[in-house]
Tab-separated table of C-alpha atoms (C1' of nucleotides) in Angstrom:
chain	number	residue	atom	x	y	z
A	13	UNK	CA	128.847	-100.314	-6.372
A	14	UNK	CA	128.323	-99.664	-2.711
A	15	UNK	CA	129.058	-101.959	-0.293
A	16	UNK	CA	127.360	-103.241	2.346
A	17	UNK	CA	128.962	-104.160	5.825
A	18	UNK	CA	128.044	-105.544	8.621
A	19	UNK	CA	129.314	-105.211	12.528
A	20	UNK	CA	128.423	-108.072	15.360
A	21	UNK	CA	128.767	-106.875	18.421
A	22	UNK	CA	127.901	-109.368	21.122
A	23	UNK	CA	126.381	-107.604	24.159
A	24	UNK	CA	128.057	-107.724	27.570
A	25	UNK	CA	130.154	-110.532	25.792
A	26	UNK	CA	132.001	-112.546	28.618
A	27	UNK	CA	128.843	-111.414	31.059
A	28	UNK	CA	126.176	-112.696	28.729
A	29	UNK	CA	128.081	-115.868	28.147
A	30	UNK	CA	128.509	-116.899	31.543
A	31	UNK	CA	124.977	-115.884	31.937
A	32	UNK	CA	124.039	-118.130	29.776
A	33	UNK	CA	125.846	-121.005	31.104
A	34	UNK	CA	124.482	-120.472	34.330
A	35	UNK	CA	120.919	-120.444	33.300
A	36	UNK	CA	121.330	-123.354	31.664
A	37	UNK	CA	122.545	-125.149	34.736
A	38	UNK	CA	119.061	-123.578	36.897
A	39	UNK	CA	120.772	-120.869	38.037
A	40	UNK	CA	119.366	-117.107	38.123
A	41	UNK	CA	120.441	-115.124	35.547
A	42	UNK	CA	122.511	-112.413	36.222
A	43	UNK	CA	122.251	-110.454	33.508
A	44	UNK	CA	119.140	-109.364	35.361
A	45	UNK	CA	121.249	-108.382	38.463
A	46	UNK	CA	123.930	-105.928	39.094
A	47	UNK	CA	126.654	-108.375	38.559
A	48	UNK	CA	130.394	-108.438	36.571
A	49	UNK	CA	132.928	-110.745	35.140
A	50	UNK	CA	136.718	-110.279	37.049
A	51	UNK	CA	139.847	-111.910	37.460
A	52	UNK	CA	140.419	-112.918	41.134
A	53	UNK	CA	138.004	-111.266	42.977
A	54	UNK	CA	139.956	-111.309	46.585
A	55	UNK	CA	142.622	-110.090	44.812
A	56	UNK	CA	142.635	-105.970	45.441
A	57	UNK	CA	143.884	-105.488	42.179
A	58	UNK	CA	141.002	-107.372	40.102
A	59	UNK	CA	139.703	-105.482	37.581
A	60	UNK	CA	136.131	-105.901	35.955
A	61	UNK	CA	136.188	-107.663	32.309
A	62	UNK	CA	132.398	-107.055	31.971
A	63	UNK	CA	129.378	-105.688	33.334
A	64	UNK	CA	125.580	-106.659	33.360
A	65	UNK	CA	123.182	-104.136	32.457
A	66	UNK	CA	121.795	-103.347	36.130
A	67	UNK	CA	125.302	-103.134	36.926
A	68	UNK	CA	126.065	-100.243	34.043
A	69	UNK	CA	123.243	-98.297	35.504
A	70	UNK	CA	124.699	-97.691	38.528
A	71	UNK	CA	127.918	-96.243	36.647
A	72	UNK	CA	130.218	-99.558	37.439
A	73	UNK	CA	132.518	-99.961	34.081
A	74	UNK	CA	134.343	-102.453	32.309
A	75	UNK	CA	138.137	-102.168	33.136
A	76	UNK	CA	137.152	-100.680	36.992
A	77	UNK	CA	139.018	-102.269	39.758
A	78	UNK	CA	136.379	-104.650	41.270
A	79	UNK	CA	136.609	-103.016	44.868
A	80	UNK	CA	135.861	-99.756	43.676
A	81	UNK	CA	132.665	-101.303	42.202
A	82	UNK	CA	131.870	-103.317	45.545
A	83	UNK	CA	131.861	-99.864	47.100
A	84	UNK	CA	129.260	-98.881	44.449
A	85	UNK	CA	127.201	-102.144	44.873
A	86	UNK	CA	128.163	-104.057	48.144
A	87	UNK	CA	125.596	-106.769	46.824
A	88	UNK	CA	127.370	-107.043	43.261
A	89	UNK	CA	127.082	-110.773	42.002
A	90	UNK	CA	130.850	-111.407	41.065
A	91	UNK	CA	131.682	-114.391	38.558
A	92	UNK	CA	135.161	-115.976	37.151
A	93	UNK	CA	135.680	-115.860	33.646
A	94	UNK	CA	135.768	-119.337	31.962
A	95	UNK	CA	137.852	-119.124	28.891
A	96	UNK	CA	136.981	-122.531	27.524
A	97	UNK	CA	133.441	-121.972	27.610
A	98	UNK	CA	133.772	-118.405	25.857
A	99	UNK	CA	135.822	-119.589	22.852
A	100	UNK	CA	132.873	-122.106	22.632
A	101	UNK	CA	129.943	-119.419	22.649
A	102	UNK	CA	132.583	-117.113	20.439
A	103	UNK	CA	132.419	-120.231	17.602
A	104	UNK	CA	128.892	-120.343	18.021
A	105	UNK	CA	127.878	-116.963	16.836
A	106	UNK	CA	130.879	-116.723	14.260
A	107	UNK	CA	129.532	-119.963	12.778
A	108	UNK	CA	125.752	-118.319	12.351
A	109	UNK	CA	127.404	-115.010	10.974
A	110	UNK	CA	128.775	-117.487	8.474
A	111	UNK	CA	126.049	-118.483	7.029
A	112	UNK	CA	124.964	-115.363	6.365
A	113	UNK	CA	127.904	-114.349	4.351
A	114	UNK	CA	131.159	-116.168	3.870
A	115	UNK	CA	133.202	-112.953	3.942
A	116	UNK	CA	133.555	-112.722	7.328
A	117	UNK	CA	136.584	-110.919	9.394
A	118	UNK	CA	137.036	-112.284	12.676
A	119	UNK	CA	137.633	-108.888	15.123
A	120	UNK	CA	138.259	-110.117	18.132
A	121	UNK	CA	136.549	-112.949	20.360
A	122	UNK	CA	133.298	-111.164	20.520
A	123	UNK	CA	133.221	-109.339	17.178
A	124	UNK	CA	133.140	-110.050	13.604
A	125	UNK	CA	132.657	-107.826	10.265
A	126	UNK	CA	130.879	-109.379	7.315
A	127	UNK	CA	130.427	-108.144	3.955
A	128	UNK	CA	126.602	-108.535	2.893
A	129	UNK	CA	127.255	-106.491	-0.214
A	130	UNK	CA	126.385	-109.762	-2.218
A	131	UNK	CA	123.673	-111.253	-0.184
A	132	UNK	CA	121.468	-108.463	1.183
A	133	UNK	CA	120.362	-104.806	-1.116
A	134	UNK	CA	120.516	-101.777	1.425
A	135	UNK	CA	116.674	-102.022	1.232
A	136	UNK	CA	116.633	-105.471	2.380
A	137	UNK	CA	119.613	-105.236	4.778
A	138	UNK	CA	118.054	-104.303	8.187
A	139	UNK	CA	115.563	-107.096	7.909
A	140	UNK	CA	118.814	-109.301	6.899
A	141	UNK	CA	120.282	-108.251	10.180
A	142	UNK	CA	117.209	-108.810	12.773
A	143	UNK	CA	116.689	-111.847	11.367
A	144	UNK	CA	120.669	-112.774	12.404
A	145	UNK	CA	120.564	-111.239	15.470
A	146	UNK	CA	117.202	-113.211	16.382
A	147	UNK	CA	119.042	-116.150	15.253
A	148	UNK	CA	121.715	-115.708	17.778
A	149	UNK	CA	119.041	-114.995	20.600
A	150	UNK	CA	117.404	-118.248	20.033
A	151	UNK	CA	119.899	-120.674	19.144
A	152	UNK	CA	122.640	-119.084	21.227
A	153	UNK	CA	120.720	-117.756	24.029
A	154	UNK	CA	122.505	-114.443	24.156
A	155	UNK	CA	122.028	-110.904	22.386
A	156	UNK	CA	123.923	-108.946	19.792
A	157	UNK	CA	124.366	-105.854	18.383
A	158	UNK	CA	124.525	-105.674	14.526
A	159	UNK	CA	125.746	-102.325	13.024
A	160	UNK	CA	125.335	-101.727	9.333
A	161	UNK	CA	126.660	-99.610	7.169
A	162	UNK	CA	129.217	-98.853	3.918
A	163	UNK	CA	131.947	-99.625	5.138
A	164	UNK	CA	133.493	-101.282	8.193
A	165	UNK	CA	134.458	-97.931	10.135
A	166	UNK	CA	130.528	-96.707	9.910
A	167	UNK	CA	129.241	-100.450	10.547
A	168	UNK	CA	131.069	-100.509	13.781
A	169	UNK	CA	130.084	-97.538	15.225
A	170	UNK	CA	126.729	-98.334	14.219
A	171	UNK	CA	127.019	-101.145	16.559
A	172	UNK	CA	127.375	-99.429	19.221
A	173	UNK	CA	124.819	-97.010	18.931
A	174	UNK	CA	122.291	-98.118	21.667
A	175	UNK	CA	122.312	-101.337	23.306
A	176	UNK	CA	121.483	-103.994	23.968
A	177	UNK	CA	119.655	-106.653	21.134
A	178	UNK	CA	119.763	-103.472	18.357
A	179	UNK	CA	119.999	-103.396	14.887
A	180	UNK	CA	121.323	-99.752	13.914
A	181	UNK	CA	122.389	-98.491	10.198
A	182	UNK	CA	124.778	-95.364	9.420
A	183	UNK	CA	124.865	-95.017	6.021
A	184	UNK	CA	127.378	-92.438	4.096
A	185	UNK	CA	124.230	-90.329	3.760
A	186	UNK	CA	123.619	-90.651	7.558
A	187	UNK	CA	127.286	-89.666	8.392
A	188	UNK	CA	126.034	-85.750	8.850
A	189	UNK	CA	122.713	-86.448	11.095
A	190	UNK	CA	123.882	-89.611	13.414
A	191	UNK	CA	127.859	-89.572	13.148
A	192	UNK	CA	129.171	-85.717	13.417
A	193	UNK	CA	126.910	-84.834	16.919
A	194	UNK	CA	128.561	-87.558	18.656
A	195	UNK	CA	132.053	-86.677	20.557
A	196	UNK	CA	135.373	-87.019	19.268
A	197	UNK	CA	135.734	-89.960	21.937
A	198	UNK	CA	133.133	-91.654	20.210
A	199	UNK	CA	135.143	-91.953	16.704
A	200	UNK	CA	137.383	-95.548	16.755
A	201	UNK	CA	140.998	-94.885	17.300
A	202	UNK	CA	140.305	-91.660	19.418
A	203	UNK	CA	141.416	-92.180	22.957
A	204	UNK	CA	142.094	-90.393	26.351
A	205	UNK	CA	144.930	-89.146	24.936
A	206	UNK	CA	143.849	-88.175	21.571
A	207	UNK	CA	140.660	-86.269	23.065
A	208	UNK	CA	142.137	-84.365	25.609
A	209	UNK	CA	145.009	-82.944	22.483
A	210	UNK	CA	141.783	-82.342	20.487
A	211	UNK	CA	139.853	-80.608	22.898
A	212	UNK	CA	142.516	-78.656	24.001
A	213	UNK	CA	142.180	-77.221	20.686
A	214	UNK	CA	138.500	-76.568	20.436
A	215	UNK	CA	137.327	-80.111	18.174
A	216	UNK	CA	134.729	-81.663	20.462
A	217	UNK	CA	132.392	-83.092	18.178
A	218	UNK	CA	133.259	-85.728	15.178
A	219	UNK	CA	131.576	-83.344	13.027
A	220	UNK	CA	134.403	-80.198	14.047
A	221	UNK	CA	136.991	-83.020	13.329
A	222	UNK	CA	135.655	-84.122	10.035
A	223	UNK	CA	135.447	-79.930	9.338
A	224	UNK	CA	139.057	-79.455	10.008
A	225	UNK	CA	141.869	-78.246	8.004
A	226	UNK	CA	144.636	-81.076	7.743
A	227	UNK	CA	147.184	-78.900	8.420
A	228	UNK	CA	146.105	-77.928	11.774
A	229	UNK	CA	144.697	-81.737	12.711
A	230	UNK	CA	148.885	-83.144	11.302
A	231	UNK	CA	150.044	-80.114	13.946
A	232	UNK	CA	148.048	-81.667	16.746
A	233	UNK	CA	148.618	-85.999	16.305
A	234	UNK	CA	151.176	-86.464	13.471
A	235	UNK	CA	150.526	-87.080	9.658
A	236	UNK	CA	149.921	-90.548	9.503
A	237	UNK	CA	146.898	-90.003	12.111
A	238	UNK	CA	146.003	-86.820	11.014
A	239	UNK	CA	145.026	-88.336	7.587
A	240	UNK	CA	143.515	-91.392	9.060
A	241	UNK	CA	141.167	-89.476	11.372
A	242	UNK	CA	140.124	-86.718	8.866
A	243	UNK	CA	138.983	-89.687	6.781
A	244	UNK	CA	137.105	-91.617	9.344
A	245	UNK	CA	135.679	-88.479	10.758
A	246	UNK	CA	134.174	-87.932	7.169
A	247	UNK	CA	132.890	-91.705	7.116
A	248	UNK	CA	135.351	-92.574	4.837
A	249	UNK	CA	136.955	-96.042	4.920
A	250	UNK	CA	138.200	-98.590	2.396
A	251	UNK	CA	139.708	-101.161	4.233
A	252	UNK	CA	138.138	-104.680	2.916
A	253	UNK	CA	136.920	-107.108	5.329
A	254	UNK	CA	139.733	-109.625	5.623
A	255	UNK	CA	138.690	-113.111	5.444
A	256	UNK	CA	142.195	-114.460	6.511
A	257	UNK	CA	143.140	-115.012	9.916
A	258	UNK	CA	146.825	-113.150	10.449
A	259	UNK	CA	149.320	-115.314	12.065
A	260	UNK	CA	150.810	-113.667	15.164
A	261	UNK	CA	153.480	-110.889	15.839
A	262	UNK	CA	154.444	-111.205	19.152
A	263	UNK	CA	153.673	-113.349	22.066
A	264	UNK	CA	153.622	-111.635	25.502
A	265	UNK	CA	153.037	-112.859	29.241
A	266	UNK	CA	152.731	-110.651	32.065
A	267	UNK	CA	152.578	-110.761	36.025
A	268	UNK	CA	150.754	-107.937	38.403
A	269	UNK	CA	151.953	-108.724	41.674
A	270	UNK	CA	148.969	-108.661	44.825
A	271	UNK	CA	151.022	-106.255	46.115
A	272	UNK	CA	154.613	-104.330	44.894
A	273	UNK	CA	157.342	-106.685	44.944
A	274	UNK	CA	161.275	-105.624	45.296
A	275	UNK	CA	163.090	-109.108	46.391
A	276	UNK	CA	164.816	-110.194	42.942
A	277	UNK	CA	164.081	-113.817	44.015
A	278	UNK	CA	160.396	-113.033	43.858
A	279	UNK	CA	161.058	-111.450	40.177
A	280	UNK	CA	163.013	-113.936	39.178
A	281	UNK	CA	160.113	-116.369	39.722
A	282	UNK	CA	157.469	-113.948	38.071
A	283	UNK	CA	159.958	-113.817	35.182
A	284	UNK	CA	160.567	-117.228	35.236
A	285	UNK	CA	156.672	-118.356	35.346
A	286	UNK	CA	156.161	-115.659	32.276
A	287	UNK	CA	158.793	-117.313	30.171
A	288	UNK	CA	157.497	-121.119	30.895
A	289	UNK	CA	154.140	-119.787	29.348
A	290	UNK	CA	155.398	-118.012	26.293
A	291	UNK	CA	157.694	-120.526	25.183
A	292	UNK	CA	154.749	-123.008	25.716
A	293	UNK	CA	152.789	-121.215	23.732
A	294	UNK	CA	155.053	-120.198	20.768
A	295	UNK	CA	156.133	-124.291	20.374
A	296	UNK	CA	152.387	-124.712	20.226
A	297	UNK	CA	152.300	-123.178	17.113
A	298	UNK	CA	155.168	-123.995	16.251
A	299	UNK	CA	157.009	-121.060	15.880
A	300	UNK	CA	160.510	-119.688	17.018
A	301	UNK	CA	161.357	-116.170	17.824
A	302	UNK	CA	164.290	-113.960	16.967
A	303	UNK	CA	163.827	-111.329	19.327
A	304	UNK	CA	163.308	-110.977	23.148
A	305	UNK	CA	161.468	-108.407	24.983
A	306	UNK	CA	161.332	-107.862	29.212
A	307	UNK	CA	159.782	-105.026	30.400
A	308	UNK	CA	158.677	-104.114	34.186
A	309	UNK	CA	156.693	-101.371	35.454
A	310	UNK	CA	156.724	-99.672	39.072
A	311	UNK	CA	153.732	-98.043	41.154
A	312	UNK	CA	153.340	-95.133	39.120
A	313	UNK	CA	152.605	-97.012	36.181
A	314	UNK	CA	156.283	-96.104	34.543
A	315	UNK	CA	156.849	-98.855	31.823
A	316	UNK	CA	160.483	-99.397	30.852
A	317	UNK	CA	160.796	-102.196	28.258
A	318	UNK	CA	164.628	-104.228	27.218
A	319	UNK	CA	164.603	-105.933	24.288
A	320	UNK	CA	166.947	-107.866	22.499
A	321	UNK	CA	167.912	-110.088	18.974
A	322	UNK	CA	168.922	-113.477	19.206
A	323	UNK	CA	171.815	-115.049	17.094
A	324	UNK	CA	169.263	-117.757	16.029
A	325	UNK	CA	165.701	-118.108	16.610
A	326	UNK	CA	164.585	-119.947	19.627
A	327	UNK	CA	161.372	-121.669	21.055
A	328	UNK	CA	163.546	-122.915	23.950
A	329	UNK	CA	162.344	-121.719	27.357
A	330	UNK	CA	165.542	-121.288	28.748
A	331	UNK	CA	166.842	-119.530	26.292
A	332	UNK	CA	164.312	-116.949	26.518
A	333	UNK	CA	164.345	-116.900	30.320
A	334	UNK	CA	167.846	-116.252	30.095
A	335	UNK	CA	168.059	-112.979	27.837
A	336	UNK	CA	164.802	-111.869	29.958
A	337	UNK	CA	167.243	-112.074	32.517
A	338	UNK	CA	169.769	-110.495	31.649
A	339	UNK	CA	167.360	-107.727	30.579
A	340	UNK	CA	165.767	-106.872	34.083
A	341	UNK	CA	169.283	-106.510	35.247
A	342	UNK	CA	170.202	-103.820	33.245
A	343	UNK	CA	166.724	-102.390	33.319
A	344	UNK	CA	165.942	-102.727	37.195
A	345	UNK	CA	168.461	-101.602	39.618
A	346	UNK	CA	166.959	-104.681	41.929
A	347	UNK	CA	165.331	-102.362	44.959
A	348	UNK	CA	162.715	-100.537	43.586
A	349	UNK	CA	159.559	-102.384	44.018
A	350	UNK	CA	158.081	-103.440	41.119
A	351	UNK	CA	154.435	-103.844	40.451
A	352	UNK	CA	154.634	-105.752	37.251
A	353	UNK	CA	157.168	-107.952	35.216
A	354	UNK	CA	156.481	-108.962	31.704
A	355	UNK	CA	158.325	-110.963	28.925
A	356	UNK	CA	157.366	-111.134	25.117
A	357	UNK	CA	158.795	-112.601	21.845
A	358	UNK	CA	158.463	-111.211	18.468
A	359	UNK	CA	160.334	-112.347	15.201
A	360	UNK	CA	158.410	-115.112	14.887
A	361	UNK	CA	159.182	-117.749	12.154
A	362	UNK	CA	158.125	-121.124	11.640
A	363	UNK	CA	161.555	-121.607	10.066
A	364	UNK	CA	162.715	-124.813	11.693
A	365	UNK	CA	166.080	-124.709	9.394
A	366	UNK	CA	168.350	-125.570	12.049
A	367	UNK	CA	172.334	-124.162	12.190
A	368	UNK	CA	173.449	-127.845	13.080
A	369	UNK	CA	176.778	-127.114	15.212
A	370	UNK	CA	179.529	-129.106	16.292
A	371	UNK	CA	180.005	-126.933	19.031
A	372	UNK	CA	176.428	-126.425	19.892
A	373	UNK	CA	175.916	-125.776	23.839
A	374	UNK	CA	174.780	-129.685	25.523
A	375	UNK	CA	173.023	-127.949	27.507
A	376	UNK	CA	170.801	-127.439	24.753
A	377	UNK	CA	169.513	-130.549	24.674
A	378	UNK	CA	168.933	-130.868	28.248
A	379	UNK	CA	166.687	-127.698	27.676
A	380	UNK	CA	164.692	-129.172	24.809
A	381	UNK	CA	164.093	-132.233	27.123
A	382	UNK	CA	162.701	-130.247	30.061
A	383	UNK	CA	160.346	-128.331	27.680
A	384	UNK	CA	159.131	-131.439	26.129
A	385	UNK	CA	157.701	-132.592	29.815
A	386	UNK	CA	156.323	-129.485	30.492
A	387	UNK	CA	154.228	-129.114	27.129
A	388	UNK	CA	153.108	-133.113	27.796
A	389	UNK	CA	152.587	-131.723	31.724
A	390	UNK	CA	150.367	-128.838	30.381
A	391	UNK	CA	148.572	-130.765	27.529
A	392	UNK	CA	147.264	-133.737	30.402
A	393	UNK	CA	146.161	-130.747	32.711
A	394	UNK	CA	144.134	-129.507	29.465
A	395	UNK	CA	142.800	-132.887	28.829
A	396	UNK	CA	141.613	-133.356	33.109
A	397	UNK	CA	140.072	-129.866	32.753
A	398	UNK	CA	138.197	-130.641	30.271
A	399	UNK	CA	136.960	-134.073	31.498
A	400	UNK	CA	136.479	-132.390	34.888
A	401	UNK	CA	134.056	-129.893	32.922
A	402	UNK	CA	131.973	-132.743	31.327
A	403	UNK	CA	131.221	-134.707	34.061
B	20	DT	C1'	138.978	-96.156	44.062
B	21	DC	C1'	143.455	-97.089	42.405
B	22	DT	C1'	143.819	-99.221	38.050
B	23	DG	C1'	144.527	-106.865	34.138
B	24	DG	C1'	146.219	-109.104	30.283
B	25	DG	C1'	147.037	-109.644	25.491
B	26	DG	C1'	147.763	-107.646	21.293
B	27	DT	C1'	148.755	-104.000	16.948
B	28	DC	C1'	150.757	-100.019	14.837
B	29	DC	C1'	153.455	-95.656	14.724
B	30	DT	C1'	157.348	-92.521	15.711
B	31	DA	C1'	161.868	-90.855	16.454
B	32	DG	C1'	166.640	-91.284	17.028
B	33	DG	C1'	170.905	-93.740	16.234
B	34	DA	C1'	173.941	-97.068	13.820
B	35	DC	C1'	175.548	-98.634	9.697
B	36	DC	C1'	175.990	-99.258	4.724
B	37	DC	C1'	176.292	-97.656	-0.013
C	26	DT	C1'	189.395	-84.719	3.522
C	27	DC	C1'	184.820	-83.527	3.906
C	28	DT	C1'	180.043	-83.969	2.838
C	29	DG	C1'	175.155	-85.646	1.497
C	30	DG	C1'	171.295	-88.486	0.851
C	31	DG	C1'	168.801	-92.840	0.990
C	32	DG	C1'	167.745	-97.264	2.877
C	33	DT	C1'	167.448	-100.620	6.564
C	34	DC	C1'	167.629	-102.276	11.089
C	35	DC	C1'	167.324	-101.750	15.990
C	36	DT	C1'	165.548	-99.716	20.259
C	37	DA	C1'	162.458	-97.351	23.424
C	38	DG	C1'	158.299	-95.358	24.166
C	39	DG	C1'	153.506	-94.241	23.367
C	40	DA	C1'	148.732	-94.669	21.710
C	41	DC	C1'	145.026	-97.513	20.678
C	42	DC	C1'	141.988	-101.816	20.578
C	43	DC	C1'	139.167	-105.692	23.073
DNA sequence: TCTGGGGTCCTAGGACCC
DNA sequence: TCTGGGGTCCTAGGACCC
């Protein structure tokens, strides 16, 4: 039996949703306005998280560095992201999508798959899917995209056929007329990378991907990606829509300095402030982590990356901090300037089975201690925040 | 104009074991 | 003494996603 999927695709996500907020506290909406969601905005090396409409138009992209965009639009309307308030709308619409069919896969916070395969008939289904996406619109106050299709791979890049507040289907039958014009960019998974080795090689359109031989496409990415592509290029995807949410696999920080750093005491710092938030946040969910990752990366954009197993799994900050440590110095030779330092865990367990030791460090205990303020220290600056917010 | 932050998966080489 | 083949783990790097 054929399935039917659905994509939602919320438009201009963090844009819309500070829109939204806005409006409802009398302000002008600027999704009517050249305007963008950054980090920072003084900060030079901002970059923009999401752009309005008006502001697409005028060729300003998510993932630009905001002063580039100034440059393009002096007048820009520049807003700060509000995490809180997105995970809100992000429940909102996920909650709705719900409804309409329990098997629902959670893509990321702005995106979700469902499978409508018992709820809808692929006569019925585009109906099914304005009336969702007009459901949004009214009781949200923001605008999706929903892509249908047979499977998740076609759904989502119906989604993004034409924006914004679209419903768009791509049907296996469809693959030939509204899937194989497109460029190979345009097929999930294909990058910069990917479409400048296919190019090179004459495969510009999905369709002369979906056409070619395996043999030449392994030749040009690899196997494993050769047979992925040649199936998704053909519309071909069997993946279910997973209604479990997957528990983590690795917990990262990182720090982009204002401007390139080389004195090891301001490293040090940036490494230490990285560590006090990943350890925070693996004890939050209470897990511990076996292995320990630092990795740095200089003005050209050069990554190199340390990592490292622990004897036992840890979720002790100064633990972690102190492998980091000893990472950078064998990674960094401690003048170079630096424009970014990073730290990461992976491993993780929610094993709490404890080797109980005699002989185990004091210091140990000393650590726990300090970690135990900071998490109460970080849980009442939650708790103000969010007071602050309601009042 | 000068490029954030947080993830996932894959590959390839080397070490080590049987 | 020399050789091989398979499996697993670790590490570093790269590509992609939102």
């Amino acid at each position: 039996m054929p399935r039917i999927i659905f994509h939602i695709d919320v438009n201009s996500a963090f844009l819309s949703w500070s829109a939204v907020k806005m409006v409802q506290a009398g302000e002008a909406d600027i999704r009517l306005v050249p305007s963008v969601v950054s980090g920072e905005p003084s900060d030079r090396r901002s970059i923009i998280t999401a752009a309005s409409m008006p502001a697409k138009k005028l060729g300003i992209k998510t993932a630009q560095p905001v002063s580039m965009a100034l440059r393009t639009c002096p007048s820009l309307v520049i807003v700060r992201g509000d995490w809180t308030w997105y995970k809100q709308c992000s429940e909102g619409f996920i909650d709705i999508c719900r409804h309409y069919s329990p098997v629902l896969q959670q893509f990321s916070i702005d995106e979700c798959f469902i499978d409508m395969s018992d709820c809808c008939t692929p006569e019925t289904a585009v109906a099914v899917a304005a009336r969702l996406k007009d459901e949004i619109k009214t009781r949200l106050g923001f605008t999706v995209n929903v892509g249908i299709g047979s499977n998740k791979l076609l759904a989502k890049m119906a989604s993004d056929f034409e924006k914004p507040d679209k419903v768009h289907t791509l049907w296996s039958d469809e693959v030939e007329t509204k899937m194989w014009p497109l460029g190979v960019r345009d097929l999930l998974w294909v990058g910069k990378k990917t479409e400048e080795r296919l190019t090179a090689n004459g495969i510009r359109t999905i369709g002369d991907l979906a056409r070619l031989g395996m043999g030449s496409l392994t030749q040009m990415v690899g196997r494993k990606f050769a047979e992925q592509l040649h199936e998704n290029a053909n519309g071909r995807d069997d993946s279910p829509v997973h209604t479990e949410t997957e528990e983590a696999k690795s917990v990262s920080a990182e720090r982009t300095f204002s401007q390139d750093l080389s004195d090891p005491r301001d490293i040090d710092r940036a490494l230490f402030n990285v560590a006090c938030i990943v350890a925070h946040r693996i004890r939050r969910h209470h897990f511990r982590a076996s292995t320990v990752s630092m990795f740095i990366k200089y003005k050209d954009f050069s990554v190199v990356q340390k990592q490292c197993q622990l004897e036992q799994p840890t979720d002790i900050t100064a633990v972690i901090l102190n492998e980091a440590r000893r990472l950078l110095t064998e990674a960094w030779d401690g003048v170079t300037p630096l424009r970014q330092v990073g730290l990461g865990v992976s491993k993780l367990t929610h094993d709490y089975y404890e080797q109980m030791s005699l002989f185990e460090d004091p210091k140990l205990g000393f650590y726990r201690e300090w970690d135990r303020k900071y998490d109460a220290q970080r849980e009442e600056d939650a708790r103000l925040q969010a007071y602050e917010r309601k009042s």
